[in-house]
Amino acid sequence: MTVCSVLAAPGVFAGWEPATAALLIGPLATCLRFGVAHTAATVCWTALLALLAGAGRGFSASPPFPLDFLALLTGGGLAVTVAARRTGQAAALARATEVARAAQGAILRPFAERIGDIDVCTRHYCPVQGATVGGDVYDIAHTPYGTRVFIGDVRGHDLDALRISAGVLRAFRDLAYLTPRLTDLASALDARIGAELGPEDFVTALFAEFVPGEVRLVNCGHPAPLRVGQLTKLLEPPDHTAPLGLGPRPTLWRGWLQPGDRVLFYTDGLSEARDATGADFPLLQGVTQALTTPLPCDALDTLYALLTGHTGAPLVDDVALVLCQPAEVAEPPPVPAAEQSAPGRTPAPRC
C-alpha cells in the first residue's frame, strides 16, 4: 500500500499522468506473500488511489483512463485469485504434512522399557526444514531366538520414503518371529520389499540379535553400532555388503558383551553431522561422554544435546537412536547350527 501511495502521489497532487495500471505492483506483490483478505484490501486501496489520481487530472490521460482503470481492476482480480489458490495449496500441504507426521509417529513407536532381558530406549528427531517426514526406521521384537533390533534408513524425505518405511517395518514384524537365522531374515526382508522399491531406492539396514553374553549383527550398508563399556568400540563387520534393494549378501558378525555394556544403534544423521567448518561430530568421544549418564533415555537426550551443540545450527538430516543394555550378561551359548557357516568356511567372526 505504501509503494502504491508513492506511485500515485504525483497524479493526486501534481496532476501528472503516470500509467494507472502501474499500481498493479501492489496487488501482485501482496498476493505472493499474504492471503486473500490482504490482497483484496490492497486492490481496493490501489483502485481508490487510481480514482483520486484520475480526478486530479480531470480523467484525461493517455492511454484513456477507463481502459487503464479496467486493466487495474482485472489485474487486481487475478491477484486475488492467485492469493486464494496459493492459500488453499498451503493449507492442503499443511494438512498432508500433519497426516504424514502422525503416520510416521504411529509406525515409529517410542520404546523406553525392558523387552525380554534388554533395557531399550529410543529417540527420533526429524528437524529437516521443508521435509514432510524422515526416512529413518527402527523396531524391536522379542522373538524365540532372542531380542531382535532392526534399524534402517530409507533414501529420501518424502511420502515415498514413508510408504517404503511402513513396508519395511511391516515385513520385519512379519519375519522376525519366523526366521531362525539372522542372515536369512535380512535376505527375506530384501526380497519382500524389493517390489516396493524404485530403480533408485534402497534401504541401509542393520539387524541385531541379543543373546546372553553377545550381540549378533548383520549389517547391510548401515553405520556400525557402538559398544560402550570399559572401552567404546565400533562393531564393524569384516565384510561390507550392499543395502537392501541393491542385492546384499548378508554375513553374520558377533560382538561380546560384558556386564554394564551398552550398544548404541543410530543412523547417519549422527555420524555425518558437521559444524560450520565442515568438521564431523566426534562420534566416539561424544557417545562415550553421553552414555556415562546412568539412565538410558537421559543418555540419549545428552547425546542429542552434544550433537546440536556441535553443529550450532539445525541438522540437515534426521536422526534415529536406539540404545540397548542387557539386564544381565551371562556366558554366551554356542551359535546354533542354523547360524554356523557352511563347511569349509570361516565361522562368524567375533569382537
XYZ file of C-alpha atoms in Angstrom:
351
model
C 0.000 0.000 0.000
C 2.867 2.366 0.773
C 4.514 1.727 -2.587
C 1.220 2.304 -4.412
C 0.671 5.529 -2.494
C 4.118 6.787 -3.554
C 3.397 5.884 -7.204
C 0.011 7.615 -7.174
C 1.123 10.766 -5.322
C 2.284 12.686 -8.480
C -1.121 12.173 -10.092
C -3.071 13.132 -6.977
C -1.128 16.272 -6.031
C 0.621 17.430 -9.204
C -1.683 16.328 -11.994
C 0.995 14.157 -13.604
C -0.100 11.275 -15.797
C 1.553 8.038 -14.644
C 0.018 4.835 -16.030
C -2.774 3.749 -13.699
C -2.027 0.099 -14.407
C 1.437 0.602 -12.858
C -0.306 0.481 -9.483
C -0.724 -3.285 -10.079
C 2.670 -3.734 -8.443
C 0.921 -3.530 -5.058
C -1.667 -6.345 -5.538
C 0.866 -8.551 -7.317
C 3.417 -8.200 -4.522
C 0.758 -8.790 -1.873
C -0.645 -11.997 -3.424
C 2.810 -13.594 -3.366
C 3.194 -13.103 0.380
C -0.212 -12.697 2.021
C -3.690 -14.168 1.805
C -6.952 -13.213 0.133
C -8.023 -10.550 2.648
C -4.744 -8.623 2.446
C -4.662 -8.849 -1.333
C -8.272 -7.660 -1.675
C -7.550 -4.748 0.660
C -4.547 -3.754 -1.475
C -6.669 -3.947 -4.650
C -9.301 -1.665 -3.121
C -6.606 0.763 -1.979
C -4.982 0.914 -5.418
C -8.380 1.406 -7.074
C -9.101 4.349 -4.745
C -5.671 5.850 -5.474
C -6.279 5.432 -9.216
C -9.607 7.291 -8.947
C -8.004 10.103 -6.932
C -5.155 10.391 -9.444
C -7.614 10.398 -12.349
C -9.744 13.083 -10.696
C -6.625 15.184 -10.114
C -6.050 15.430 -13.854
C -9.688 15.515 -14.912
C -9.695 11.843 -16.024
C -7.719 12.813 -19.103
C -4.671 10.718 -19.835
C -3.074 8.648 -22.495
C -3.991 5.816 -22.670
C -7.639 6.644 -21.828
C -8.333 6.450 -18.139
C -11.276 3.972 -18.360
C -9.142 1.380 -20.168
C -6.258 1.883 -17.777
C -8.587 1.598 -14.786
C -10.197 -1.557 -16.234
C -6.737 -3.107 -16.629
C -6.025 -2.288 -12.977
C -9.251 -3.935 -11.790
C -8.686 -7.007 -13.967
C -5.161 -7.429 -12.694
C -6.355 -6.960 -9.134
C -8.966 -9.684 -9.588
C -6.318 -12.057 -10.897
C -4.101 -11.210 -7.913
C -6.929 -12.135 -5.511
C -7.423 -15.417 -7.410
C -3.721 -16.229 -7.158
C -3.744 -15.477 -3.436
C -6.764 -17.737 -2.906
C -5.147 -20.596 -4.824
C -1.827 -20.229 -3.043
C -3.520 -20.127 0.359
C -5.518 -23.251 -0.485
C -2.413 -25.113 -1.602
C -0.550 -24.081 1.542
C -3.422 -25.306 3.721
C -3.585 -28.614 1.845
C 0.167 -29.071 2.208
C -0.032 -28.332 5.930
C -2.796 -30.935 6.343
C -0.823 -33.524 4.353
C 2.294 -32.805 6.399
C 0.405 -33.216 9.651
C -1.121 -36.506 8.479
C 2.298 -37.748 7.350
C 3.903 -36.832 10.660
C 1.090 -38.579 12.541
C 1.564 -41.657 10.361
C 5.293 -41.664 10.985
C 4.696 -41.323 14.709
C 2.395 -44.351 14.529
C 4.914 -46.582 12.743
C 7.953 -45.369 14.727
C 6.781 -46.401 18.150
C 8.867 -44.992 21.002
C 10.413 -47.554 23.356
C 11.504 -46.919 26.922
C 11.118 -50.254 28.618
C 12.556 -53.718 29.164
C 11.987 -56.042 26.229
C 12.937 -59.573 27.125
C 16.127 -59.128 29.140
C 17.166 -55.941 27.311
C 16.569 -52.392 28.541
C 15.685 -50.338 25.464
C 15.278 -46.602 24.881
C 14.735 -44.882 21.530
C 14.706 -41.361 20.152
C 13.852 -39.983 16.721
C 14.453 -36.415 15.583
C 13.367 -35.040 12.199
C 14.387 -31.353 12.087
C 14.859 -31.174 8.275
C 13.380 -27.889 7.088
C 10.700 -28.408 4.437
C 10.729 -32.185 4.736
C 7.430 -33.968 5.274
C 8.891 -36.967 7.038
C 12.252 -38.575 7.553
C 13.491 -41.889 6.201
C 14.781 -43.431 9.443
C 13.095 -46.602 10.721
C 13.597 -48.910 13.678
C 11.799 -51.664 15.532
C 12.406 -54.198 18.314
C 10.957 -57.711 18.548
C 11.178 -60.215 21.409
C 11.431 -63.491 19.483
C 12.161 -67.134 20.378
C 15.678 -66.543 19.031
C 16.426 -63.540 21.245
C 15.556 -59.861 21.325
C 15.989 -58.558 17.784
C 16.613 -54.956 16.792
C 16.203 -53.510 13.321
C 17.310 -50.026 12.318
C 17.441 -48.634 8.806
C 17.481 -45.546 6.675
C 15.240 -45.211 3.628
C 16.531 -42.985 0.864
C 14.619 -39.669 0.718
C 12.462 -37.438 2.938
C 9.048 -37.549 1.269
C 5.835 -39.555 1.201
C 7.511 -42.285 -0.870
C 10.040 -42.690 1.946
C 7.149 -43.014 4.412
C 5.495 -45.665 2.211
C 8.717 -47.666 1.975
C 9.366 -47.247 5.712
C 5.944 -48.673 6.535
C 6.546 -51.610 4.184
C 9.966 -52.347 5.695
C 8.668 -52.334 9.262
C 5.651 -54.439 8.324
C 7.939 -57.014 6.690
C 10.315 -57.059 9.681
C 7.451 -57.621 12.110
C 6.178 -60.481 9.971
C 9.548 -62.194 9.502
C 11.386 -61.572 12.779
C 9.398 -64.217 14.689
C 9.520 -66.860 11.942
C 13.110 -66.761 10.661
C 15.703 -68.500 12.875
C 18.835 -67.259 11.061
C 19.596 -63.566 11.166
C 21.196 -63.681 7.715
C 18.071 -65.310 6.311
C 15.984 -62.599 7.941
C 17.971 -59.933 6.077
C 17.667 -61.821 2.789
C 13.950 -62.389 3.243
C 13.357 -58.738 4.071
C 15.307 -57.704 0.974
C 13.176 -59.991 -1.186
C 9.936 -58.823 0.451
C 10.472 -55.096 -0.081
C 12.134 -55.361 -3.489
C 8.808 -54.918 -5.276
C 8.138 -51.664 -3.411
C 11.460 -50.039 -4.284
C 12.009 -47.871 -7.336
C 15.120 -48.131 -9.526
C 16.979 -45.583 -7.376
C 15.587 -46.606 -3.981
C 17.464 -48.517 -1.315
C 17.403 -49.058 2.441
C 20.500 -49.267 4.628
C 19.754 -51.801 7.341
C 21.267 -53.261 10.488
C 19.889 -56.389 12.169
C 20.887 -57.277 15.723
C 20.055 -60.232 17.922
C 20.813 -60.181 21.642
C 21.576 -63.465 23.370
C 23.310 -63.930 26.739
C 26.835 -62.580 26.549
C 26.822 -61.344 22.978
C 25.055 -59.466 20.217
C 24.848 -60.946 16.718
C 24.824 -58.499 13.835
C 24.061 -58.437 10.128
C 24.942 -55.115 8.521
C 23.625 -54.139 5.081
C 25.294 -50.821 4.321
C 24.366 -49.159 7.636
C 26.631 -47.268 10.082
C 28.217 -49.718 12.522
C 26.811 -49.738 16.077
C 28.857 -48.708 19.086
C 29.555 -50.904 22.091
C 30.101 -48.687 25.139
C 31.578 -50.120 28.302
C 35.112 -50.032 29.627
C 36.036 -49.037 26.079
C 33.956 -47.584 23.253
C 34.292 -49.607 20.077
C 32.652 -49.662 16.669
C 31.284 -53.127 15.919
C 32.243 -53.033 12.262
C 31.766 -56.123 10.077
C 34.848 -57.545 8.372
C 32.997 -57.599 5.054
C 30.666 -54.835 3.947
C 27.587 -55.641 1.907
C 25.148 -53.560 -0.123
C 21.953 -52.020 1.294
C 18.581 -53.693 0.866
C 17.330 -53.294 -2.676
C 20.841 -53.445 -4.161
C 21.497 -57.165 -3.947
C 23.047 -57.590 -0.478
C 24.891 -60.758 0.586
C 24.353 -60.773 4.373
C 27.035 -62.143 6.691
C 26.947 -62.665 10.441
C 29.133 -60.676 12.875
C 29.266 -61.298 16.643
C 30.212 -58.927 19.443
C 30.969 -59.893 23.030
C 29.102 -58.122 25.835
C 30.454 -57.575 29.328
C 28.383 -56.614 32.392
C 27.271 -52.990 32.076
C 27.925 -52.753 28.324
C 25.557 -50.714 26.218
C 25.045 -50.933 22.450
C 24.021 -47.818 20.524
C 22.378 -48.129 17.122
C 21.999 -44.946 15.099
C 21.514 -43.529 11.615
C 23.913 -41.420 9.581
C 22.324 -38.214 10.827
C 24.527 -38.721 13.897
C 27.769 -39.903 12.304
C 27.697 -37.408 9.405
C 26.665 -34.262 11.307
C 29.086 -31.386 10.690
C 29.720 -27.992 12.202
C 30.074 -24.703 10.306
C 33.676 -25.529 9.363
C 32.755 -28.958 7.981
C 34.226 -30.929 10.898
C 32.433 -34.194 11.676
C 30.787 -34.821 15.014
C 33.357 -36.623 17.241
C 31.381 -39.850 17.356
C 33.410 -41.990 19.755
C 34.136 -39.134 22.153
C 30.588 -37.753 22.109
C 28.912 -41.130 22.577
C 31.301 -42.098 25.373
C 30.623 -38.834 27.190
C 26.848 -39.031 26.787
C 26.415 -42.701 27.650
C 28.052 -42.316 31.051
C 24.675 -40.897 32.113
C 23.019 -43.606 34.256
C 19.517 -43.605 32.775
C 19.366 -44.702 29.106
C 16.821 -42.103 27.987
C 18.733 -39.320 29.729
C 21.868 -40.552 27.973
C 20.196 -40.207 24.562
C 18.970 -36.710 25.418
C 22.509 -35.767 26.436
C 23.882 -37.184 23.177
C 21.437 -35.151 21.093
C 22.316 -32.010 23.055
C 26.008 -32.635 22.316
C 25.166 -33.172 18.642
C 23.219 -29.928 18.232
C 25.865 -28.093 20.220
C 28.478 -29.321 17.743
C 26.533 -28.313 14.620
C 25.405 -24.972 16.059
C 22.520 -24.972 13.571
C 19.501 -27.108 12.620
C 20.534 -30.585 11.496
C 20.435 -31.391 7.801
C 19.294 -34.989 8.314
C 17.002 -36.809 10.675
C 18.473 -38.910 13.487
C 17.263 -42.181 14.976
C 18.863 -43.544 18.154
C 18.286 -46.949 19.759
C 20.132 -47.717 22.993
C 20.145 -51.285 24.333
C 21.583 -52.543 27.609
C 21.328 -56.202 28.615
C 19.891 -56.512 32.094
C 22.109 -59.497 32.828
C 25.137 -60.754 30.937
C 25.931 -64.439 31.088
C 28.309 -66.718 29.237
C 27.257 -66.759 25.570
C 25.816 -70.027 24.302
C 27.253 -71.720 21.228
C 25.953 -70.498 17.898
C 23.077 -72.717 16.713
C 23.765 -74.991 13.795
C 21.469 -72.830 11.673
C 23.843 -69.907 12.188
C 27.056 -71.843 11.565
C 28.890 -71.144 8.338
C 28.907 -73.723 5.588
C 31.552 -76.499 5.839
C 34.981 -75.264 4.858
C 34.154 -71.632 5.549
C 35.333 -69.434 8.405
C 32.867 -69.212 11.342
C 31.137 -65.947 12.111
C 33.823 -63.530 13.390
C 33.665 -62.143 16.905
C 34.801 -58.918 18.521
